[in-house]
Amino acid sequence: MPKILVVGGNAAGMTAASRARRLDPRAEITVIEKTPFISYSTCGIPYFLAGDVRSDDLLSFTPGTLKSERSIDAHVNVEVASILPSRKRVTARRIDTGEKLSFSFDRLLLATGVRPRLPDIPGTSLANVHTVTTLDDAVRLEGPLEVAHRVSIVGAGYVGLEMAESLRSLGKEVTIFESGAHVLSSVDPDMARIIEYELLRHRVSLRTGSPVQALVGPEPVTGVKARGVLGVHPTDLVLIDTGVLPNTTLAEEAGIRTGDTGGVVVDEYMETNVPGVFAAGNCAESFCFIRRKPVLHYLGTVAAKQGRVAGDNLTGRRQKFRGALGTTVLKVFDLAVGRTGLNLAEAAAEGIPTVSVRIEALDRAGYRADAKKIWVKLIADRSSRRVIGAQAVGYGDVSKRIDVAATAMMASATVDAITELDLGYTPPYSSLWDPLHVAAQALLKKL
Amino acid sequence: MPKILVVGGNAAGMTAASRARRLDPRAEITVIEKTPFISYSTCGIPYFLAGDVRSDDLLSFTPGTLKSERSIDAHVNVEVASILPSRKRVTARRIDTGEKLSFSFDRLLLATGVRPRLPDIPGTSLANVHTVTTLDDAVRLEGPLEVAHRVSIVGAGYVGLEMAESLRSLGKEVTIFESGAHVLSSVDPDMARIIEYELLRHRVSLRTGSPVQALVGPEPVTGVKARGVLGVHPTDLVLIDTGVLPNTTLAEEAGIRTGDTGGVVVDEYMETNVPGVFAAGNCAESFCFIRRKPVLHYLGTVAAKQGRVAGDNLTGRRQKFRGALGTTVLKVFDLAVGRTGLNLAEAAAEGIPTVSVRIEALDRAGYRADAKKIWVKLIADRSSRRVIGAQAVGYGDVSKRIDVAATAMMASATVDAITELDLGYTPPYSSLWDPLHVAAQALLKKL
């Protein structure tokens, strides 16, 4: 009866544990989780904080239901202290009581996720300065948020933008400070500008090109000092969304290799340099399908797919992870935003000669009252004609176009192939030539 | 200055003419159209008849705007009488005046579309018995429809189902007679049953397995006699949607070859057996991307793509049409329906060993109030593991899943590749594992 031990009970870890259970009904499977929660929707956190859903709704399993439905043991509030690969053992301690624990394994999966990367400025440890990386963070934020009126968000990434919408829906005054020239650096500036307009339209104060220099106290935080902003911007609460870092300390201490990206190095089977020890999810390196090299994706979707592959291989199969595009969609007020593959800056960093186009189109037959505008951008490798990136924003159906583009890109489609896609058309849902066709046709003219 | 002549001024013909104009600003381009209208949205007809849009909204061009904006001459209400390929000439007559006309060409495109295939029963030529193949048909139907209360639809294809919704929205009593056991033969019975439930839920009387035996007069039509239906079903108006046939008479008389499908035979450049004479759209054979053989697609999307290729080649380029999947989406009341590739019956007819699965899923994060149920079916070739068909119906986002499946299928994706697709996730638009992933994972277990 093989012993499978999983460190980290969220997207990658839980997918792997469940997959392993399905493939091997007899394995002894144990999950160790540092926070009180397992198996929750991290992406649902902004909607929980907006009061749209309850925290329970975000949980797929509790340790109790995981045990009864899947025969998997989960230990929550337990922090791993060390991994001893040669002895096939992990030491841990119960966070509430300090009790020391020890787990043995035949195969181990590290799915330790990420921790916030805090900016190197004074004041980040003041009261009412929060990050929202885990559901536990979100639960702890609920109370302070209720009494705060003026909220400052440091960093305009996915979480920052989604939180801006949630906080506005709660009636808060919201200011976003972003060090870069534009919000959401994963899309190109011409697309980011549309998002910025949407934020302003919903009365979010936006301070781009304004790196925060200090969070000001005394306890709790009362203000934000940022470059280009006169004086101190008064605030009741600060949310920091300036990125995350893979949790790799345990791995490194155990002699498990990390890469230049900062993530745990894995082969295509999600196995680390230590045989029998796997890593998956946001703590591990992912593989960029376009650049053909290790990257960090920091996405629940990619984490789940890696977890599935790891679950296969934890039970002795030999399944490969083929890589991902970093496909992401998000909602910013009434605007849908999506991107996949490389943006222009990322392509330039790789030295890829690009050609790109942005078109404006309606998401369904133009004569319909419910037709809504979307902007679609396609980026191709000028020499191979291959599509290497797609972005879309708009008030209509963006998610479909991004998923279709991603699907084509995972088949290494050329711009020509996009023009030939046989997509479905009926006036209530689409147009005779889809916006993606139109974009590809426009791009062909430049090739 | 090459003379390009196009017979038929709708999806294929107009796309070809416009494309040719763009590629060759100096060509003399003429379009001949039998009906009063060019360049209209055939798929919009049910919404025009429902009163949702005006007939003008469906028109992209009139002969006047086509001339002024694209320098293309269009002759409407002109019927071609004969094609004389050896003399590079077409004879025609003006329908209203009978005036005889003659057109010369260097290159000719036949885009003559389809005509209704009427059932071989008595009464189809009675007053108030209509087909809706062209916008002209629809305009002629408006008056009779206004005074009719009880409408019978013969045939439950795309048009029949869309018309049922339009007519119910106008408060009509609607009965559908379908000779087959289920509506919409292009989807499998398990999917059709969900559509049938939706029709009943909206109080459409449904008579499946009831071939119509006669339309009963005296003038105008007053009843429908159908097998399994006692007596004569009283009606004020009958719409016939029992399929269409390619308009090939002109071609055949000119020695242009038609195939076993009944459509004009074309090579991959959309050229017929007569050099310099091309055919595109619903009068021509299409090419099934899965079966690798000529088929008839009867879809505006495919017609437009063929028209684009024909437009290229009319100006001397050598562009190929790669084929299509027959991707179709339609709206039946609150239900979205989509299909692409082969259904089980079509696969069986080809002798393809299939394995298929149907799953039920929510179209976005399950904890959201706006999450809606959809059913997704995937069909794979058991030996190659390749996905050869996809169907989806449901109250949520079906169109996205069908387009993603079609995109994957045009890259000859295996079931395994579908599980690996990097699709975008955010709770308002999707789920961590898309319904397509879930379906592919379920199908893998059967392979």
CSV table of N, CA, C and O in Angstrom, one decimal, chain A residues 203-278:
chain,number,residue,atom,x,y,z
A,203,ARG,N,-15.5,55.2,-10.8
A,203,ARG,CA,-14.9,56.1,-9.8
A,203,ARG,C,-13.9,55.4,-8.9
A,203,ARG,O,-13.9,55.6,-7.6
A,204,VAL,N,-13.0,54.7,-9.5
A,204,VAL,CA,-11.8,54.2,-8.8
A,204,VAL,C,-10.7,55.2,-9.1
A,204,VAL,O,-10.5,55.6,-10.3
A,205,SER,N,-10.1,55.8,-8.1
A,205,SER,CA,-9.0,56.7,-8.3
A,205,SER,C,-7.8,55.9,-8.7
A,205,SER,O,-7.4,54.9,-8.1
A,206,LEU,N,-7.1,56.3,-9.8
A,206,LEU,CA,-6.1,55.5,-10.4
A,206,LEU,C,-4.8,56.3,-10.4
A,206,LEU,O,-4.7,57.4,-10.9
A,207,ARG,N,-3.7,55.8,-9.7
A,207,ARG,CA,-2.4,56.5,-9.7
A,207,ARG,C,-1.4,55.6,-10.3
A,207,ARG,O,-0.7,54.8,-9.6
A,208,THR,N,-1.4,55.6,-11.7
A,208,THR,CA,-0.3,54.8,-12.3
A,208,THR,C,1.0,55.6,-12.4
A,208,THR,O,1.0,56.8,-12.2
A,209,GLY,N,2.1,54.9,-12.6
A,209,GLY,CA,3.4,55.5,-12.5
A,209,GLY,C,3.7,56.1,-11.2
A,209,GLY,O,4.5,57.0,-11.1
A,210,SER,N,3.0,55.6,-10.2
A,210,SER,CA,3.2,56.1,-8.8
A,210,SER,C,3.6,55.0,-7.8
A,210,SER,O,2.8,54.5,-7.0
A,211,PRO,N,4.9,54.6,-7.8
A,211,PRO,CA,5.3,53.6,-6.9
A,211,PRO,C,5.1,54.1,-5.5
A,211,PRO,O,5.4,55.3,-5.2
A,212,VAL,N,4.6,53.2,-4.6
A,212,VAL,CA,4.4,53.6,-3.2
A,212,VAL,C,5.7,53.6,-2.5
A,212,VAL,O,6.6,52.7,-2.7
A,213,GLN,N,6.0,54.7,-1.8
A,213,GLN,CA,7.2,54.9,-1.1
A,213,GLN,C,7.2,54.5,0.4
A,213,GLN,O,8.2,54.1,1.0
A,214,ALA,N,6.0,54.7,1.0
A,214,ALA,CA,5.8,54.3,2.4
A,214,ALA,C,4.4,54.2,2.7
A,214,ALA,O,3.5,54.9,2.2
A,215,LEU,N,4.1,53.3,3.7
A,215,LEU,CA,2.8,53.2,4.3
A,215,LEU,C,3.0,53.9,5.6
A,215,LEU,O,3.9,53.6,6.4
A,216,VAL,N,2.1,54.8,6.0
A,216,VAL,CA,2.3,55.7,7.1
A,216,VAL,C,1.4,55.4,8.3
A,216,VAL,O,0.2,55.1,8.0
A,217,GLY,N,2.0,55.4,9.5
A,217,GLY,CA,1.2,55.1,10.7
A,217,GLY,C,0.9,56.4,11.5
A,217,GLY,O,0.7,57.4,10.8
A,218,PRO,N,0.9,56.4,12.8
A,218,PRO,CA,1.2,55.2,13.6
A,218,PRO,C,0.1,54.2,13.5
A,218,PRO,O,-0.9,54.5,12.8
A,219,GLU,N,0.3,53.1,14.2
A,219,GLU,CA,-0.7,52.0,14.2
A,219,GLU,C,-2.1,52.6,14.3
A,219,GLU,O,-2.4,53.3,15.3
A,220,PRO,N,-3.1,52.1,13.6
A,220,PRO,CA,-2.9,51.4,12.3
A,220,PRO,C,-2.5,52.3,11.2
A,220,PRO,O,-2.3,53.5,11.4
A,221,VAL,N,-2.4,51.7,10.0
A,221,VAL,CA,-2.0,52.5,8.8
A,221,VAL,C,-3.0,53.7,8.6
A,221,VAL,O,-4.2,53.5,8.8
A,222,THR,N,-2.5,54.9,8.3
A,222,THR,CA,-3.4,56.0,8.1
A,222,THR,C,-3.2,56.7,6.7
A,222,THR,O,-4.0,57.5,6.3
A,223,GLY,N,-2.1,56.3,6.1
A,223,GLY,CA,-1.8,57.0,4.8
A,223,GLY,C,-0.8,56.3,3.9
A,223,GLY,O,-0.1,55.4,4.3
A,224,VAL,N,-0.8,56.7,2.6
A,224,VAL,CA,0.0,56.1,1.6
A,224,VAL,C,0.8,57.3,1.0
A,224,VAL,O,0.3,58.3,0.6
A,225,LYS,N,2.2,57.1,1.0
A,225,LYS,CA,3.0,58.1,0.3
A,225,LYS,C,3.5,57.4,-1.0
A,225,LYS,O,4.1,56.3,-0.9
A,226,ALA,N,3.2,58.1,-2.1
A,226,ALA,CA,3.6,57.6,-3.4
A,226,ALA,C,4.3,58.6,-4.2
A,226,ALA,O,3.9,59.8,-4.1
A,227,ARG,N,5.2,58.2,-5.1
A,227,ARG,CA,5.8,59.2,-6.0
A,227,ARG,C,4.8,59.8,-6.9
A,227,ARG,O,3.9,59.2,-7.4
A,228,GLY,N,4.9,61.1,-7.0
A,228,GLY,CA,4.0,61.9,-7.9
A,228,GLY,C,2.7,62.2,-7.2
A,228,GLY,O,1.8,62.8,-7.8
A,229,VAL,N,2.5,61.8,-6.0
A,229,VAL,CA,1.3,62.1,-5.3
A,229,VAL,C,1.6,63.0,-4.1
A,229,VAL,O,2.4,62.7,-3.3
A,230,LEU,N,1.1,64.2,-4.1
A,230,LEU,CA,1.4,65.2,-3.1
A,230,LEU,C,1.0,64.8,-1.8
A,230,LEU,O,-0.1,64.3,-1.6
A,231,GLY,N,1.8,65.0,-0.8
A,231,GLY,CA,1.5,64.8,0.6
A,231,GLY,C,1.2,63.3,0.9
A,231,GLY,O,1.8,62.4,0.2
A,232,VAL,N,0.4,63.0,1.9
A,232,VAL,CA,0.1,61.6,2.2
A,232,VAL,C,-1.4,61.4,1.9
A,232,VAL,O,-2.3,62.1,2.3
A,233,HIS,N,-1.6,60.3,1.1
A,233,HIS,CA,-3.0,60.0,0.7
A,233,HIS,C,-3.6,59.2,1.9
A,233,HIS,O,-3.2,58.2,2.3
A,234,PRO,N,-4.7,59.8,2.5
A,234,PRO,CA,-5.3,59.2,3.7
A,234,PRO,C,-6.0,57.9,3.4
A,234,PRO,O,-6.7,57.8,2.3
A,235,THR,N,-5.9,57.0,4.3
A,235,THR,CA,-6.5,55.7,4.0
A,235,THR,C,-6.8,55.0,5.3
A,235,THR,O,-6.2,55.2,6.3
A,236,ASP,N,-7.8,54.1,5.3
A,236,ASP,CA,-8.2,53.3,6.5
A,236,ASP,C,-7.6,51.9,6.4
A,236,ASP,O,-7.5,51.2,7.4
A,237,LEU,N,-7.3,51.5,5.2
A,237,LEU,CA,-6.9,50.1,5.0
A,237,LEU,C,-6.1,50.0,3.7
A,237,LEU,O,-6.4,50.7,2.7
A,238,VAL,N,-5.1,49.2,3.7
A,238,VAL,CA,-4.2,49.0,2.5
A,238,VAL,C,-4.2,47.5,2.1
A,238,VAL,O,-4.1,46.6,2.9
A,239,LEU,N,-4.5,47.3,0.8
A,239,LEU,CA,-4.3,45.9,0.3
A,239,LEU,C,-3.1,45.9,-0.6
A,239,LEU,O,-3.0,46.8,-1.5
A,240,ILE,N,-2.2,45.0,-0.4
A,240,ILE,CA,-1.0,44.9,-1.2
A,240,ILE,C,-1.2,43.8,-2.2
A,240,ILE,O,-1.4,42.6,-1.9
A,241,ASP,N,-1.0,44.1,-3.5
A,241,ASP,CA,-1.1,43.1,-4.6
A,241,ASP,C,0.1,43.4,-5.5
A,241,ASP,O,-0.1,43.8,-6.7
A,242,THR,N,1.3,43.2,-5.0
A,242,THR,CA,2.5,43.5,-5.8
A,242,THR,C,3.2,42.2,-6.2
A,242,THR,O,4.4,42.2,-6.3
A,243,GLY,N,2.4,41.2,-6.4
A,243,GLY,CA,3.0,39.9,-6.8
A,243,GLY,C,3.2,38.9,-5.8
A,243,GLY,O,3.0,39.2,-4.6
A,244,VAL,N,3.6,37.8,-6.2
A,244,VAL,CA,3.9,36.7,-5.2
A,244,VAL,C,5.2,36.0,-5.6
A,244,VAL,O,5.8,36.2,-6.6
A,245,LEU,N,5.6,35.1,-4.6
A,245,LEU,CA,6.9,34.4,-4.8
A,245,LEU,C,6.6,32.9,-4.5
A,245,LEU,O,5.8,32.6,-3.6
A,246,PRO,N,7.2,32.0,-5.2
A,246,PRO,CA,6.9,30.6,-4.9
A,246,PRO,C,7.4,30.2,-3.5
A,246,PRO,O,8.5,30.7,-3.1
A,247,ASN,N,6.7,29.5,-2.7
A,247,ASN,CA,7.1,29.0,-1.4
A,247,ASN,C,8.1,27.8,-1.6
A,247,ASN,O,7.7,26.7,-1.8
A,248,THR,N,9.4,28.1,-1.6
A,248,THR,CA,10.3,27.0,-1.9
A,248,THR,C,11.3,26.8,-0.7
A,248,THR,O,12.2,25.9,-0.9
A,249,THR,N,11.2,27.5,0.4
A,249,THR,CA,12.2,27.3,1.5
A,249,THR,C,12.3,25.9,1.9
A,249,THR,O,13.5,25.3,2.0
A,250,LEU,N,11.2,25.2,2.1
A,250,LEU,CA,11.3,23.8,2.6
A,250,LEU,C,12.0,23.0,1.5
A,250,LEU,O,12.8,22.1,1.9
A,251,ALA,N,11.7,23.2,0.3
A,251,ALA,CA,12.3,22.4,-0.8
A,251,ALA,C,13.8,22.6,-0.8
A,251,ALA,O,14.6,21.7,-0.8
A,252,GLU,N,14.2,23.9,-0.8
A,252,GLU,CA,15.6,24.2,-0.8
A,252,GLU,C,16.4,23.6,0.3
A,252,GLU,O,17.5,23.1,0.2
A,253,GLU,N,15.8,23.7,1.5
A,253,GLU,CA,16.5,23.1,2.7
A,253,GLU,C,16.6,21.6,2.6
A,253,GLU,O,17.5,21.0,3.2
A,254,ALA,N,15.8,21.0,1.7
A,254,ALA,CA,15.9,19.6,1.6
A,254,ALA,C,16.7,19.2,0.4
A,254,ALA,O,16.7,18.0,0.0
A,255,GLY,N,17.4,20.1,-0.2
A,255,GLY,CA,18.2,19.8,-1.4
A,255,GLY,C,17.5,19.7,-2.7
A,255,GLY,O,18.0,19.1,-3.6
A,256,ILE,N,16.2,20.2,-2.7
A,256,ILE,CA,15.5,20.1,-3.9
A,256,ILE,C,15.7,21.4,-4.7
A,256,ILE,O,15.7,22.5,-4.2
A,257,ARG,N,16.0,21.2,-6.0
A,257,ARG,CA,16.6,22.3,-6.8
A,257,ARG,C,15.5,23.3,-7.2
A,257,ARG,O,14.4,22.9,-7.5
A,258,THR,N,15.8,24.6,-7.1
A,258,THR,CA,15.0,25.6,-7.7
A,258,THR,C,15.7,26.3,-8.8
A,258,THR,O,16.9,26.2,-8.9
A,259,GLY,N,14.9,26.9,-9.7
A,259,GLY,CA,15.5,27.4,-11.0
A,259,GLY,C,15.7,28.9,-11.0
A,259,GLY,O,15.4,29.6,-9.9
A,260,ASP,N,16.1,29.5,-12.1
A,260,ASP,CA,16.3,30.9,-12.2
A,260,ASP,C,15.0,31.6,-12.0
A,260,ASP,O,15.0,32.8,-11.6
A,261,THR,N,13.9,31.0,-12.3
A,261,THR,CA,12.6,31.6,-12.1
A,261,THR,C,12.2,31.8,-10.6
A,261,THR,O,11.3,32.6,-10.3
A,262,GLY,N,12.9,31.0,-9.8
A,262,GLY,CA,12.6,31.0,-8.4
A,262,GLY,C,11.7,29.8,-8.0
A,262,GLY,O,11.5,29.6,-6.8
A,263,GLY,N,11.1,29.1,-8.9
A,263,GLY,CA,10.3,28.0,-8.6
A,263,GLY,C,11.0,26.7,-8.6
A,263,GLY,O,12.2,26.6,-9.0
A,264,VAL,N,10.4,25.7,-8.0
A,264,VAL,CA,11.0,24.4,-7.9
A,264,VAL,C,11.2,23.8,-9.3
A,264,VAL,O,10.2,23.8,-10.1
A,265,VAL,N,12.4,23.3,-9.6
A,265,VAL,CA,12.6,22.7,-11.0
A,265,VAL,C,12.0,21.3,-11.0
A,265,VAL,O,12.2,20.5,-10.1
A,266,VAL,N,11.2,21.1,-12.1
A,266,VAL,CA,10.6,19.8,-12.3
A,266,VAL,C,10.8,19.4,-13.7
A,266,VAL,O,11.0,20.2,-14.6
A,267,ASP,N,10.8,18.1,-14.0
A,267,ASP,CA,10.8,17.6,-15.4
A,267,ASP,C,9.4,17.6,-15.9
A,267,ASP,O,8.5,18.0,-15.2
A,268,GLU,N,9.2,17.1,-17.1
A,268,GLU,CA,7.8,17.1,-17.6
A,268,GLU,C,6.9,16.2,-16.9
A,268,GLU,O,5.7,16.3,-17.1
A,269,TYR,N,7.4,15.3,-16.0
A,269,TYR,CA,6.5,14.5,-15.2
A,269,TYR,C,6.3,15.1,-13.9
A,269,TYR,O,5.7,14.5,-13.0
A,270,MET,N,6.6,16.4,-13.7
A,270,MET,CA,6.5,17.1,-12.5
A,270,MET,C,7.3,16.5,-11.3
A,270,MET,O,7.1,16.8,-10.2
A,271,GLU,N,8.4,15.8,-11.7
A,271,GLU,CA,9.3,15.3,-10.7
A,271,GLU,C,10.5,16.2,-10.5
A,271,GLU,O,11.0,16.8,-11.4
A,272,THR,N,10.9,16.4,-9.2
A,272,THR,CA,12.0,17.2,-8.9
A,272,THR,C,13.3,16.4,-9.1
A,272,THR,O,13.3,15.3,-9.5
A,273,ASN,N,14.4,17.1,-8.8
A,273,ASN,CA,15.7,16.4,-8.9
A,273,ASN,C,15.8,15.2,-7.9
A,273,ASN,O,16.7,14.4,-8.0
A,274,VAL,N,15.0,15.2,-6.9
A,274,VAL,CA,15.0,14.1,-5.9
A,274,VAL,C,13.9,13.1,-6.3
A,274,VAL,O,12.8,13.4,-6.3
A,275,PRO,N,14.4,11.9,-6.7
A,275,PRO,CA,13.4,10.9,-7.2
A,275,PRO,C,12.3,10.6,-6.2
A,275,PRO,O,12.6,10.5,-5.0
A,276,GLY,N,11.1,10.5,-6.7
A,276,GLY,CA,10.0,10.3,-5.8
A,276,GLY,C,9.4,11.5,-5.1
A,276,GLY,O,8.4,11.5,-4.5
A,277,VAL,N,10.1,12.6,-5.3
A,277,VAL,CA,9.5,13.9,-4.8
A,277,VAL,C,9.1,14.8,-6.0
A,277,VAL,O,9.9,15.1,-6.9
A,278,PHE,N,7.8,15.1,-6.0
A,278,PHE,CA,7.2,15.8,-7.1
A,278,PHE,C,6.9,17.3,-6.6
A,278,PHE,O,6.8,17.5,-5.4
